Amino acid sequence: MNDFIRSKLRHYRKNFTLSEISGSLGDVGTLVPLMVSLSLTGQISLTSTLIFGGLWNIVTGLKFGIPMCVQPMKTIGAIALASKLTMGEIMGAGIFVSSVVLFLGITRTIHLVNKYTPSAVVRGIQMGTGLTLMTKAGTDLLFKIETPWGGPGWKWHDNYEWAIAWFCVVFLLYHQRRIPTAMIIFVTGLAFAIVVLYTSATATPAPTPGFYYPGLVVPTPNEFVHGMLSAGLGQLPLTTLNSVIALVALVRELFPENKTTTTSVATCVGLMNLTGCFFGSMPFCHGSGGLAGQYRFGARSEVSIIFLGICKMLTGFIFGGSFLGLLQYFPKSFLGVMLFFSGLELAMAARNFAQPTDSQATRNRNFLIVLVSGGMLMTFKNDGVGFVAGMVAYACLWWDARRRGVEFDRDGPANSGDCGEPNSDANLVAGPSSSVMPDQQVLPQHRNYGACKNREIFS
């Protein structure tokens, strides 16, 4: 036991780097805007959100051994803001979704969904979700910047000039993982927010140190039913497909030696909210977009997410809801750039829609299904619609091939587990289209695996 603890401590010390800290901030572009908006209206408890979000950052980091993100359930958040749901109704929606996902995980039913879902449909969901995040970076953040191009009322700390500058910086340092780009952007934005808070003429209260703790929130039966029908049902397919199935597919690409399964992720998502949602915490889930963003900005181990979790919990206990006064001044131009690149990294995963051994006809078919799934997801802003559309297209193409007597290569699941030993380093690709940066050492856990049954190649 002592040897195990010492080896873990050595592992944590070795990976406690600026790159990991930067990667831990890769998903704040998704978290901060929604968390601030719901906290300002009193629809969630910021104290509980920080404490339970941080707690599950730590738990999932220790459990999965990778930078597994903890991000808000976006559909519930969006509907809650639009429909002005009460805190009890939001908690009811989160409890409903988590209960269903937990049941799918415990009974291993989620494994059947993954087993019979073609990888092209999963890639389409990843592409559609990634492009949706990129679009949201504009519509929800960048386009809401006041007086963006100068003139009366121009804000020195939040404008299009900063967005363009950070956009160029991220691309100029795209392959320099050792430079903590996300940390530089976040720390600069936080410094700007502090300056604006203490120089602003408005009477916004500054963060006040103290001891804050969560309060119990139990939704009434009416709140539970209304929250379930209004927001929970719309969130369920997003959580099942993007936060479980598409996420595990991405884990298989980025960390091929990791043994994370759909069952364990579904169970974790369920337990996450069956604790936090009884204390007013924002409903949380995992997500392929968050993992992609954290990986993009340098996270390669669980150390990044454990560090983030500790910071969240300390902020929640020490500053609690008073920290909202600072967060609401965080520049939208900074958050928009970070969210855009999180979506970009996720959408790029769709390029692995075919295996090297596939025929051209199979590649064409898979690409068609990717476009159908992703396009319908973006059109209806619903993962469930994208999933059903992709499955229907796949079934129709299979039936048409059978009717014409044409061979139809079955497309397996995108995350079917181990399938042999890695090929030699000659098969590794480390170019602009690879997750392995050209300037970094190719580590065993990030190697691309050779062609094998039901395995997508990240190259």
Short mmCIF file of C-alpha atoms in Angstrom, two decimals:
data_model
loop_
_atom_site.label_atom_id
_atom_site.label_comp_id
_atom_site.label_asym_id
_atom_site.label_seq_id
_atom_site.Cartn_x
_atom_site.Cartn_y
_atom_site.Cartn_z
CA MET A 1 0.00 0.00 0.00
CA ASN A 2 2.82 2.40 0.87
CA ASP A 3 4.50 1.70 -2.47
CA PHE A 4 1.23 2.41 -4.26
CA ILE A 5 0.81 5.74 -2.46
CA ARG A 6 4.40 6.74 -3.15
CA SER A 7 4.07 5.87 -6.84
CA LYS A 8 0.88 7.94 -7.07
CA LEU A 9 2.53 10.90 -5.38
CA ARG A 10 5.46 10.68 -7.79
CA HIS A 11 3.00 10.56 -10.67
CA TYR A 12 1.17 13.66 -9.40
CA ARG A 13 4.40 15.60 -8.85
CA LYS A 14 5.67 14.66 -12.30
CA ASN A 15 2.49 15.81 -14.03
CA PHE A 16 1.89 18.96 -12.00
CA THR A 17 3.02 21.25 -14.81
CA LEU A 18 1.91 24.52 -16.38
CA SER A 19 0.62 22.54 -19.35
CA GLU A 20 -1.71 20.49 -17.12
CA ILE A 21 -2.92 23.59 -15.29
CA SER A 22 -3.60 25.26 -18.63
CA GLY A 23 -5.50 22.19 -19.85
CA SER A 24 -7.69 22.20 -16.75
CA LEU A 25 -9.08 25.55 -17.90
CA GLY A 26 -9.95 24.35 -21.40
CA ASP A 27 -13.66 23.98 -20.60
CA VAL A 28 -14.33 27.21 -18.69
CA GLY A 29 -15.77 28.75 -21.85
CA THR A 30 -18.70 26.38 -21.45
CA LEU A 31 -19.00 26.48 -17.67
CA VAL A 32 -18.66 30.15 -16.71
CA PRO A 33 -21.35 31.81 -18.91
CA LEU A 34 -24.08 29.34 -17.98
CA MET A 35 -23.09 29.23 -14.31
CA VAL A 36 -23.06 33.03 -14.03
CA SER A 37 -26.39 33.46 -15.85
CA LEU A 38 -28.23 30.94 -13.66
CA SER A 39 -26.63 32.26 -10.46
CA LEU A 40 -27.59 35.88 -11.19
CA THR A 41 -31.27 34.87 -11.41
CA GLY A 42 -31.11 32.69 -8.29
CA GLN A 43 -31.95 29.52 -10.24
CA ILE A 44 -28.93 27.64 -8.87
CA SER A 45 -26.66 27.98 -5.85
CA LEU A 46 -23.20 29.17 -6.90
CA THR A 47 -21.76 27.87 -3.61
CA SER A 48 -23.11 24.35 -4.20
CA THR A 49 -22.14 24.44 -7.88
CA LEU A 50 -18.52 25.25 -7.08
CA ILE A 51 -18.25 22.76 -4.22
CA PHE A 52 -19.95 19.80 -5.88
CA GLY A 53 -18.43 20.57 -9.28
CA GLY A 54 -15.00 20.57 -7.68
CA LEU A 55 -15.72 17.43 -5.68
CA TRP A 56 -16.68 15.49 -8.80
CA ASN A 57 -13.68 16.87 -10.69
CA ILE A 58 -11.51 15.22 -8.05
CA VAL A 59 -13.53 11.99 -7.91
CA THR A 60 -13.62 11.51 -11.69
CA GLY A 61 -9.92 12.32 -11.99
CA LEU A 62 -9.05 9.66 -9.42
CA LYS A 63 -11.53 7.18 -10.91
CA PHE A 64 -10.69 7.45 -14.62
CA GLY A 65 -7.06 8.61 -14.53
CA ILE A 66 -7.58 11.10 -17.37
CA PRO A 67 -8.72 14.76 -17.58
CA MET A 68 -12.40 13.78 -17.55
CA CYS A 69 -14.37 17.01 -17.69
CA VAL A 70 -17.31 17.97 -15.46
CA GLN A 71 -19.51 20.38 -17.37
CA PRO A 72 -23.09 21.71 -17.06
CA MET A 73 -26.07 20.00 -18.64
CA LYS A 74 -26.47 22.60 -21.36
CA THR A 75 -30.01 21.78 -22.49
CA ILE A 76 -31.36 22.05 -18.95
CA GLY A 77 -29.47 25.31 -18.47
CA ALA A 78 -30.70 26.84 -21.72
CA ILE A 79 -34.34 25.86 -21.13
CA ALA A 80 -34.13 27.03 -17.51
CA LEU A 81 -33.02 30.50 -18.62
CA ALA A 82 -35.56 30.74 -21.43
CA SER A 83 -38.51 29.41 -19.40
CA LYS A 84 -37.45 30.92 -16.04
CA LEU A 85 -37.59 27.59 -14.23
CA THR A 86 -37.31 27.65 -10.46
CA MET A 87 -34.39 26.11 -8.60
CA GLY A 88 -36.58 23.16 -7.59
CA GLU A 89 -37.63 22.54 -11.21
CA ILE A 90 -34.00 22.61 -12.40
CA MET A 91 -33.03 20.19 -9.64
CA GLY A 92 -35.94 17.93 -10.60
CA ALA A 93 -34.79 17.85 -14.23
CA GLY A 94 -31.23 16.98 -13.18
CA ILE A 95 -32.39 14.26 -10.80
CA PHE A 96 -34.61 12.70 -13.50
CA VAL A 97 -31.84 12.59 -16.13
CA SER A 98 -29.30 11.24 -13.66
CA SER A 99 -31.67 8.55 -12.42
CA VAL A 100 -32.28 7.26 -15.95
CA VAL A 101 -28.58 7.36 -16.89
CA LEU A 102 -27.64 5.67 -13.60
CA PHE A 103 -30.15 2.89 -14.36
CA LEU A 104 -28.66 2.44 -17.84
CA GLY A 105 -25.20 2.23 -16.29
CA ILE A 106 -25.97 -0.14 -13.43
CA THR A 107 -27.95 -2.51 -15.66
CA ARG A 108 -25.30 -2.19 -18.42
CA THR A 109 -28.11 -1.33 -20.84
CA ILE A 110 -26.02 1.59 -22.04
CA HIS A 111 -23.56 -0.99 -23.41
CA LEU A 112 -26.22 -2.22 -25.84
CA VAL A 113 -26.77 1.32 -27.15
CA ASN A 114 -23.04 1.64 -27.75
CA LYS A 115 -22.69 -1.84 -29.26
CA TYR A 116 -25.27 -1.28 -31.97
CA THR A 117 -24.49 2.36 -32.74
CA PRO A 118 -22.36 2.69 -35.92
CA SER A 119 -19.20 4.72 -35.41
CA ALA A 120 -20.21 7.03 -38.28
CA VAL A 121 -23.25 8.11 -36.24
CA VAL A 122 -21.04 8.79 -33.21
CA ARG A 123 -18.66 10.80 -35.40
CA GLY A 124 -21.61 12.79 -36.70
CA ILE A 125 -22.73 13.59 -33.18
CA GLN A 126 -19.19 14.69 -32.32
CA MET A 127 -19.01 16.88 -35.41
CA GLY A 128 -22.45 18.39 -34.84
CA THR A 129 -21.75 19.06 -31.17
CA GLY A 130 -18.37 20.60 -31.97
CA LEU A 131 -19.80 22.91 -34.63
CA THR A 132 -22.64 23.83 -32.26
CA LEU A 133 -20.11 24.86 -29.59
CA MET A 134 -18.25 26.93 -32.17
CA THR A 135 -21.51 28.61 -33.17
CA LYS A 136 -22.42 29.26 -29.53
CA ALA A 137 -19.05 30.94 -29.04
CA GLY A 138 -20.30 33.56 -31.48
CA THR A 139 -24.01 33.81 -30.72
CA ASP A 140 -23.83 33.50 -26.92
CA LEU A 141 -20.55 35.33 -26.25
CA LEU A 142 -18.79 37.22 -29.05
CA PHE A 143 -21.92 38.71 -30.63
CA LYS A 144 -23.05 39.98 -27.22
CA ILE A 145 -20.00 42.18 -26.75
CA GLU A 146 -21.19 45.79 -26.34
CA THR A 147 -19.72 48.35 -28.75
CA PRO A 148 -17.16 45.84 -30.07
CA TRP A 149 -15.36 48.07 -32.62
CA GLY A 150 -14.66 51.21 -30.66
CA GLY A 151 -16.70 54.38 -30.48
CA PRO A 152 -18.65 55.74 -27.51
CA GLY A 153 -18.84 53.28 -24.63
CA TRP A 154 -16.04 51.10 -26.00
CA LYS A 155 -14.79 48.68 -23.31
CA TRP A 156 -11.04 48.29 -23.15
CA HIS A 157 -11.24 44.90 -21.45
CA ASP A 158 -13.88 43.19 -23.62
CA ASN A 159 -13.95 43.77 -27.37
CA TYR A 160 -13.42 42.15 -30.76
CA GLU A 161 -9.83 43.31 -30.84
CA TRP A 162 -9.02 41.06 -27.89
CA ALA A 163 -10.94 38.17 -29.45
CA ILE A 164 -8.97 38.47 -32.71
CA ALA A 165 -5.69 38.76 -30.82
CA TRP A 166 -6.33 35.62 -28.73
CA PHE A 167 -7.57 33.77 -31.81
CA CYS A 168 -4.23 34.46 -33.53
CA VAL A 169 -2.25 33.59 -30.39
CA VAL A 170 -3.90 30.17 -30.05
CA PHE A 171 -3.21 29.31 -33.69
CA LEU A 172 0.36 30.61 -33.55
CA LEU A 173 0.95 28.36 -30.52
CA TYR A 174 -1.28 25.55 -31.78
CA HIS A 175 1.49 22.94 -31.67
CA GLN A 176 3.35 24.38 -28.67
CA ARG A 177 1.76 22.37 -25.89
CA ARG A 178 4.39 23.45 -23.38
CA ILE A 179 3.10 27.04 -23.52
CA PRO A 180 -0.02 27.22 -21.26
CA THR A 181 -2.26 29.13 -23.66
CA ALA A 182 -5.53 28.60 -21.78
CA MET A 183 -3.96 29.62 -18.47
CA ILE A 184 -2.58 32.81 -20.03
CA ILE A 185 -6.01 33.70 -21.44
CA PHE A 186 -7.85 32.86 -18.21
CA VAL A 187 -5.45 34.64 -15.85
CA THR A 188 -5.46 37.74 -18.07
CA GLY A 189 -9.26 37.73 -18.19
CA LEU A 190 -9.48 37.28 -14.41
CA ALA A 191 -7.06 40.20 -13.88
CA PHE A 192 -9.17 42.37 -16.19
CA ALA A 193 -12.32 41.38 -14.28
CA ILE A 194 -10.71 42.35 -10.96
CA VAL A 195 -9.67 45.76 -12.32
CA VAL A 196 -13.13 46.45 -13.75
CA LEU A 197 -14.87 45.28 -10.55
CA TYR A 198 -12.91 47.62 -8.29
CA THR A 199 -12.97 50.60 -10.67
CA SER A 200 -16.57 50.32 -11.82
CA ALA A 201 -19.08 52.94 -10.76
CA THR A 202 -21.76 50.28 -10.20
CA ALA A 203 -22.35 48.93 -6.73
CA THR A 204 -21.47 45.34 -7.54
CA PRO A 205 -20.39 43.58 -4.31
CA ALA A 206 -16.84 42.23 -4.31
CA PRO A 207 -16.07 38.64 -3.24
CA THR A 208 -16.19 38.40 0.56
CA PRO A 209 -14.08 35.75 2.34
CA GLY A 210 -15.84 33.59 4.91
CA PHE A 211 -17.11 30.06 5.31
CA TYR A 212 -19.86 29.06 2.92
CA TYR A 213 -21.64 25.72 2.72
CA PRO A 214 -24.45 24.19 0.64
CA GLY A 215 -28.05 24.28 1.76
CA LEU A 216 -30.54 21.45 1.25
CA VAL A 217 -32.92 21.81 -1.73
CA VAL A 218 -35.68 19.21 -2.17
CA PRO A 219 -37.96 19.72 -5.20
CA THR A 220 -41.68 19.28 -4.64
CA PRO A 221 -43.55 16.65 -6.69
CA ASN A 222 -44.94 19.38 -8.96
CA GLU A 223 -41.49 20.91 -9.46
CA PHE A 224 -40.02 17.51 -10.26
CA VAL A 225 -42.68 16.70 -12.87
CA HIS A 226 -42.54 20.14 -14.49
CA GLY A 227 -38.74 20.12 -14.58
CA MET A 228 -38.68 16.61 -16.03
CA LEU A 229 -41.16 17.44 -18.79
CA SER A 230 -39.79 20.91 -19.58
CA ALA A 231 -36.03 20.27 -19.53
CA GLY A 232 -35.21 16.71 -18.46
CA LEU A 233 -36.59 14.90 -21.51
CA GLY A 234 -34.68 17.19 -23.87
CA GLN A 235 -31.43 16.68 -21.93
CA LEU A 236 -31.65 12.88 -21.77
CA PRO A 237 -30.50 12.06 -25.33
CA LEU A 238 -27.71 14.65 -25.11
CA THR A 239 -26.38 13.10 -21.90
CA THR A 240 -26.69 9.53 -23.14
CA LEU A 241 -25.09 10.12 -26.53
CA ASN A 242 -22.59 12.97 -26.10
CA SER A 243 -21.74 12.61 -22.41
CA VAL A 244 -21.41 8.83 -22.46
CA ILE A 245 -21.11 7.16 -25.87
CA ALA A 246 -19.34 9.92 -27.84
CA LEU A 247 -17.17 10.71 -24.80
CA VAL A 248 -15.92 7.14 -24.44
CA ALA A 249 -15.23 7.03 -28.18
CA LEU A 250 -13.06 10.13 -27.79
CA VAL A 251 -11.28 8.62 -24.77
CA ARG A 252 -10.37 5.60 -26.91
CA GLU A 253 -8.76 7.94 -29.44
CA LEU A 254 -6.90 10.24 -27.09
CA PHE A 255 -5.94 7.62 -24.48
CA PRO A 256 -6.01 4.18 -26.18
CA GLU A 257 -4.67 2.36 -23.10
CA ASN A 258 -7.35 3.75 -20.81
CA LYS A 259 -10.09 1.26 -19.90
CA THR A 260 -12.96 3.69 -19.38
CA THR A 261 -16.30 2.09 -20.32
CA THR A 262 -19.75 3.44 -21.11
CA THR A 263 -21.06 1.65 -18.01
CA SER A 264 -18.66 3.41 -15.63
CA VAL A 265 -19.24 6.85 -17.20
CA ALA A 266 -23.04 6.47 -17.09
CA THR A 267 -22.90 5.38 -13.45
CA CYS A 268 -20.68 8.34 -12.57
CA VAL A 269 -23.00 10.84 -14.28
CA GLY A 270 -25.94 9.39 -12.33
CA LEU A 271 -24.25 9.58 -8.94
CA MET A 272 -22.91 13.06 -9.69
CA ASN A 273 -26.32 14.70 -9.68
CA LEU A 274 -28.11 12.48 -7.20
CA THR A 275 -25.86 14.20 -4.67
CA GLY A 276 -25.41 17.77 -5.92
CA CYS A 277 -28.95 18.38 -7.14
CA PHE A 278 -30.30 18.02 -3.60
CA PHE A 279 -28.20 21.02 -2.60
CA GLY A 280 -29.00 23.42 -5.45
CA SER A 281 -25.98 22.60 -7.60
CA MET A 282 -26.15 23.07 -11.34
CA PRO A 283 -26.83 19.67 -12.99
CA PHE A 284 -23.52 18.29 -14.25
CA CYS A 285 -22.43 15.65 -16.73
CA HIS A 286 -19.31 14.64 -18.59
CA GLY A 287 -18.93 15.59 -22.25
CA SER A 288 -16.77 14.95 -25.26
CA GLY A 289 -16.51 18.70 -25.94
CA GLY A 290 -15.07 19.40 -22.51
CA LEU A 291 -12.52 16.60 -22.79
CA ALA A 292 -11.51 17.80 -26.26
CA GLY A 293 -11.07 21.36 -25.00
CA GLN A 294 -8.97 20.32 -22.03
CA TYR A 295 -6.82 18.08 -24.22
CA ARG A 296 -6.44 20.87 -26.78
CA PHE A 297 -5.01 23.22 -24.16
CA GLY A 298 -2.56 20.75 -22.64
CA ALA A 299 -4.28 18.33 -20.22
CA ARG A 300 -2.87 14.80 -20.49
CA SER A 301 -3.46 13.33 -17.02
CA GLU A 302 -5.90 13.41 -14.12
CA VAL A 303 -3.65 15.91 -12.33
CA SER A 304 -5.17 18.78 -14.32
CA ILE A 305 -8.73 17.98 -13.34
CA ILE A 306 -7.85 17.28 -9.70
CA PHE A 307 -6.13 20.67 -9.52
CA LEU A 308 -9.23 22.33 -11.00
CA GLY A 309 -11.46 20.51 -8.52
CA ILE A 310 -9.42 21.67 -5.55
CA CYS A 311 -9.54 25.27 -6.80
CA LYS A 312 -13.34 25.09 -7.26
CA MET A 313 -13.94 23.64 -3.80
CA LEU A 314 -11.70 26.19 -2.09
CA THR A 315 -13.43 29.02 -3.96
CA GLY A 316 -16.84 27.62 -2.99
CA PHE A 317 -16.04 27.23 0.68
CA ILE A 318 -14.13 30.53 1.05
CA PHE A 319 -16.05 32.91 -1.25
CA GLY A 320 -19.27 31.03 -2.09
CA GLY A 321 -21.94 33.02 -3.87
CA SER A 322 -20.06 36.29 -3.35
CA PHE A 323 -17.63 35.20 -6.07
CA LEU A 324 -20.37 35.97 -8.59
CA GLY A 325 -19.56 39.67 -8.40
CA LEU A 326 -16.19 38.97 -10.01
CA LEU A 327 -17.24 36.29 -12.51
CA GLN A 328 -19.87 38.47 -14.16
CA TYR A 329 -17.13 40.85 -15.32
CA PHE A 330 -15.05 38.12 -16.98
CA PRO A 331 -14.59 39.22 -20.64
CA LYS A 332 -16.89 37.50 -23.13
CA SER A 333 -14.22 37.88 -25.82
CA PHE A 334 -11.87 35.66 -23.81
CA LEU A 335 -14.48 33.00 -23.05
CA GLY A 336 -15.68 32.99 -26.66
CA VAL A 337 -12.24 32.14 -28.02
CA MET A 338 -11.78 29.30 -25.51
CA LEU A 339 -15.22 27.85 -26.29
CA PHE A 340 -14.57 28.11 -30.04
CA PHE A 341 -11.40 26.03 -29.80
CA SER A 342 -13.08 23.46 -27.56
CA GLY A 343 -15.69 22.95 -30.25
CA LEU A 344 -13.05 22.92 -32.98
CA GLU A 345 -11.10 20.12 -31.30
CA LEU A 346 -14.24 18.01 -30.87
CA ALA A 347 -15.42 18.53 -34.45
CA MET A 348 -12.01 17.41 -35.74
CA ALA A 349 -12.62 13.95 -34.25
CA ALA A 350 -15.18 13.36 -37.03
CA ARG A 351 -12.35 13.02 -39.56
CA ASN A 352 -11.83 9.46 -38.28
CA PHE A 353 -15.12 8.26 -39.73
CA ALA A 354 -13.46 5.36 -41.60
CA GLN A 355 -10.77 2.76 -41.02
CA PRO A 356 -7.73 2.49 -43.31
CA THR A 357 -8.93 -0.89 -44.61
CA ASP A 358 -12.38 0.41 -45.65
CA SER A 359 -13.28 0.50 -49.33
CA GLN A 360 -14.03 3.79 -51.03
CA ALA A 361 -17.73 2.89 -51.10
CA THR A 362 -17.70 2.35 -47.33
CA ARG A 363 -15.89 5.65 -46.79
CA ASN A 364 -18.43 7.50 -48.92
CA ARG A 365 -21.30 5.89 -47.03
CA ASN A 366 -19.80 6.69 -43.63
CA PHE A 367 -19.13 10.29 -44.60
CA LEU A 368 -22.74 10.64 -45.74
CA ILE A 369 -23.98 9.34 -42.37
CA VAL A 370 -21.62 11.69 -40.51
CA LEU A 371 -23.07 14.66 -42.41
CA VAL A 372 -26.66 13.52 -41.86
CA SER A 373 -26.18 12.97 -38.11
CA GLY A 374 -24.23 16.18 -37.54
CA GLY A 375 -26.42 18.27 -39.83
CA MET A 376 -29.69 17.16 -38.24
CA LEU A 377 -28.24 17.70 -34.77
CA MET A 378 -27.34 21.28 -35.66
CA THR A 379 -30.62 21.92 -37.47
CA PHE A 380 -32.84 20.81 -34.59
CA LYS A 381 -30.29 21.51 -31.82
CA ASN A 382 -30.99 18.07 -30.42
CA ASP A 383 -28.63 15.10 -30.14
CA GLY A 384 -31.54 12.67 -30.17
CA VAL A 385 -32.73 13.92 -33.56
CA GLY A 386 -29.19 13.62 -34.96
CA PHE A 387 -28.88 10.09 -33.58
CA VAL A 388 -32.22 8.92 -34.99
CA ALA A 389 -31.55 10.54 -38.37
CA GLY A 390 -28.15 8.87 -38.62
CA MET A 391 -29.53 5.47 -37.64
CA VAL A 392 -32.41 5.76 -40.11
CA ALA A 393 -30.00 6.75 -42.90
CA TYR A 394 -27.73 3.82 -42.01
CA ALA A 395 -30.66 1.36 -42.03
CA CYS A 396 -31.98 2.67 -45.36
CA LEU A 397 -28.55 2.42 -47.00
CA TRP A 398 -28.16 -1.13 -45.66
CA TRP A 399 -31.57 -2.11 -47.04
CA ASP A 400 -30.80 -0.51 -50.40
CA ALA A 401 -27.48 -2.38 -50.64
CA ARG A 402 -29.19 -5.65 -49.79
CA ARG A 403 -31.91 -5.02 -52.39
CA ARG A 404 -29.29 -4.37 -55.07
CA GLY A 405 -27.13 -7.31 -54.00
CA VAL A 406 -24.18 -5.04 -53.12
CA GLU A 407 -21.77 -5.95 -50.33
CA PHE A 408 -22.33 -3.81 -47.23
CA ASP A 409 -19.47 -3.68 -44.73
CA ARG A 410 -20.93 -3.39 -41.24
CA ASP A 411 -19.66 -0.38 -39.33
CA GLY A 412 -18.80 -1.29 -35.75
CA PRO A 413 -18.99 0.81 -32.59
CA ALA A 414 -16.43 3.54 -32.17
CA ASN A 415 -15.28 2.45 -28.72
CA SER A 416 -15.27 -1.32 -28.57
CA GLY A 417 -12.25 -1.76 -26.31
CA ASP A 418 -8.87 -3.33 -26.83
CA CYS A 419 -7.93 -4.87 -30.14
CA GLY A 420 -4.30 -5.82 -30.06
CA GLU A 421 -0.86 -4.32 -29.75
CA PRO A 422 0.12 -0.96 -31.21
CA ASN A 423 1.99 -0.92 -34.47
CA SER A 424 5.51 0.34 -34.80
CA ASP A 425 6.35 4.01 -34.56
CA ALA A 426 6.45 4.11 -38.34
CA ASN A 427 2.65 4.06 -38.29
CA LEU A 428 2.38 7.06 -36.00
CA VAL A 429 1.22 10.30 -37.52
CA ALA A 430 2.11 13.55 -35.79
CA GLY A 431 1.02 16.25 -38.18
CA PRO A 432 -1.55 19.02 -38.08
CA SER A 433 -4.38 16.45 -38.16
CA SER A 434 -3.07 14.46 -35.23
CA SER A 435 -3.75 14.84 -31.53
CA VAL A 436 -0.04 14.29 -30.88
CA MET A 437 1.79 17.55 -31.31
CA PRO A 438 4.93 17.47 -33.51
CA ASP A 439 7.11 18.93 -30.78
CA GLN A 440 6.11 16.53 -28.04
CA GLN A 441 7.46 13.09 -27.33
CA VAL A 442 5.12 10.34 -28.50
CA LEU A 443 4.08 8.53 -25.36
CA PRO A 444 2.65 5.00 -25.35
CA GLN A 445 -0.74 6.09 -24.11
CA HIS A 446 -1.11 8.52 -27.03
CA ARG A 447 -0.03 6.23 -29.86
CA ASN A 448 -2.28 5.46 -32.74
CA TYR A 449 -3.24 1.85 -33.04
CA GLY A 450 -3.08 -0.03 -36.28
CA ALA A 451 -6.13 -1.10 -38.22
CA CYS A 452 -8.21 -3.66 -36.36
CA LYS A 453 -11.80 -4.62 -36.05
CA ASN A 454 -14.13 -1.96 -34.59
CA ARG A 455 -11.32 0.49 -33.79
CA GLU A 456 -11.13 4.01 -35.14
CA ILE A 457 -7.66 5.37 -35.90
CA PHE A 458 -6.80 8.82 -34.53
CA SER A 459 -4.43 10.04 -37.20
#
